[in-house]
Amino acid sequence: MILGIGSDLANIDRIAATLDRFGDRFRNRVFTEVEQRKAESRRETVATYAKRWAAKEACSKALGTGLRMGISWRDMAVTNLRSGQPVMHLTGWAAERLAAMTPPGHEAFVHVTLTDDHPWAQAFVVIEARPKTAAAQAPTGGAA
């Protein structure tokens, strides 16, 4: 079942102007170290930042909060699989919100897709809940 959908469109030139004006203060407030390393290693550095900005905005919308209610920019982070597929990671309040909106007996999956075509960067996030398998629900041995 779909728990949330979010989308965002970011202007790459606006992100460039923000980076020029605020530099590391902006980068460190919004992006994790992993995201910064990825962006700085790319030829299209600003477009990479803009796509991740859009992904964070889209994710906050899919969580049903927007960027309020305690979600930090860095509670949402985008990395890439070896194949290049983007993956959204949630920590802090964003992870708590995801857990709260996930029905009992289900596990949540956050799907993200990114694209850019100057001057635009776009992201879509879909949060899906899938029933846990019987094996995943079965208690395991160990101390309680």
XYZ file of C-alpha atoms in Angstrom:
144
model
C 0.000 0.000 0.000
C 1.119 3.551 -0.667
C 1.671 5.576 2.509
C 2.840 8.806 0.908
C 3.885 10.487 -2.319
C 5.962 13.621 -2.685
C 7.500 15.555 -5.521
C 9.637 18.641 -5.820
C 11.102 20.759 -8.578
C 14.235 22.757 -7.718
C 15.870 25.484 -9.747
C 19.567 24.632 -10.184
C 20.514 28.301 -10.602
C 18.809 29.126 -7.292
C 20.780 26.372 -5.548
C 23.976 27.727 -7.179
C 23.223 31.222 -5.851
C 22.589 29.818 -2.368
C 25.860 27.879 -2.475
C 27.699 31.020 -3.634
C 26.154 33.105 -0.874
C 26.302 30.695 2.081
C 28.874 28.071 1.025
C 29.749 25.527 3.703
C 27.114 26.907 6.083
C 24.408 25.849 3.623
C 26.120 22.586 2.644
C 26.632 21.480 6.242
C 23.116 22.433 7.326
C 21.368 20.578 4.514
C 23.601 17.783 3.218
C 25.335 14.884 4.931
C 29.061 14.342 4.455
C 28.326 11.456 2.073
C 26.037 13.659 -0.028
C 28.646 16.415 -0.114
C 31.403 14.020 -1.224
C 29.149 12.679 -3.992
C 28.237 16.166 -5.225
C 31.803 17.461 -5.092
C 33.038 14.460 -7.105
C 30.585 15.099 -9.953
C 31.128 17.271 -12.994
C 27.646 18.747 -12.457
C 28.181 19.526 -8.756
C 25.358 22.045 -8.378
C 22.842 19.866 -10.238
C 23.741 17.009 -7.889
C 23.070 19.224 -4.870
C 19.822 20.450 -6.436
C 18.570 16.893 -7.037
C 19.284 15.975 -3.419
C 17.568 19.159 -2.219
C 14.510 18.221 -4.290
C 14.620 14.663 -2.915
C 14.596 15.937 0.678
C 11.653 18.239 -0.069
C 9.784 15.409 -1.817
C 10.501 13.003 1.025
C 9.236 15.427 3.651
C 6.021 15.783 1.642
C 5.672 12.002 1.333
C 6.072 11.778 5.114
C 3.103 14.144 5.356
C 4.950 16.856 7.228
C 6.788 19.093 4.839
C 9.861 20.518 6.530
C 8.269 21.121 9.895
C 7.446 19.055 12.952
C 11.121 18.512 13.818
C 12.442 16.992 10.603
C 15.982 18.078 9.907
C 17.359 18.318 6.385
C 20.077 15.874 7.380
C 17.486 13.352 8.670
C 16.951 12.544 4.979
C 19.942 11.562 2.852
C 20.383 10.263 -0.674
C 23.093 7.798 -1.636
C 23.478 5.694 -4.757
C 23.751 1.968 -5.275
C 26.607 0.756 -7.463
C 24.101 0.689 -10.330
C 23.523 4.428 -9.838
C 20.016 3.968 -8.426
C 19.339 6.596 -5.751
C 18.382 5.395 -2.278
C 16.802 7.500 0.491
C 18.007 6.966 4.061
C 16.004 8.283 7.013
C 17.311 8.953 10.504
C 16.184 10.965 13.507
C 12.694 12.386 13.439
C 12.138 11.411 9.804
C 12.734 7.746 10.703
C 10.421 8.104 13.707
C 7.705 9.596 11.503
C 8.114 6.769 8.990
C 7.801 4.168 11.766
C 4.688 5.891 13.136
C 2.943 5.932 9.759
C 3.802 2.296 8.933
C 0.924 -0.063 9.831
C 1.637 -2.930 12.235
C 2.832 -6.055 10.457
C 4.258 -4.021 7.560
C 7.650 -2.688 6.591
C 8.197 0.579 4.802
C 10.168 1.130 1.609
C 11.114 4.608 0.408
C 11.458 4.831 -3.371
C 13.160 7.870 -4.897
C 13.897 8.943 -8.429
C 15.912 11.989 -9.501
C 16.419 13.834 -12.753
C 17.771 17.134 -13.969
C 17.706 19.186 -17.130
C 19.194 22.613 -16.572
C 17.825 24.754 -15.015
C 15.596 22.193 -13.261
C 16.186 19.299 -10.881
C 13.271 17.080 -9.955
C 12.608 14.308 -7.448
C 9.720 11.970 -6.723
C 9.408 9.942 -3.524
C 6.912 7.157 -2.913
C 6.641 5.498 0.493
C 5.288 1.976 0.276
C 4.259 -0.408 3.063
C 4.539 -4.123 2.370
C 3.281 -6.890 4.656
C 6.135 -8.571 6.483
C 6.693 -12.177 5.535
C 5.810 -14.843 8.093
C 9.515 -15.562 8.583
C 10.237 -11.890 9.253
C 7.405 -11.712 11.819
C 8.376 -14.879 13.690
C 10.156 -14.211 16.983
C 13.744 -15.314 17.127
C 15.460 -16.915 20.076
C 17.491 -14.797 22.419
C 17.218 -12.782 25.579
C 14.139 -10.686 26.074
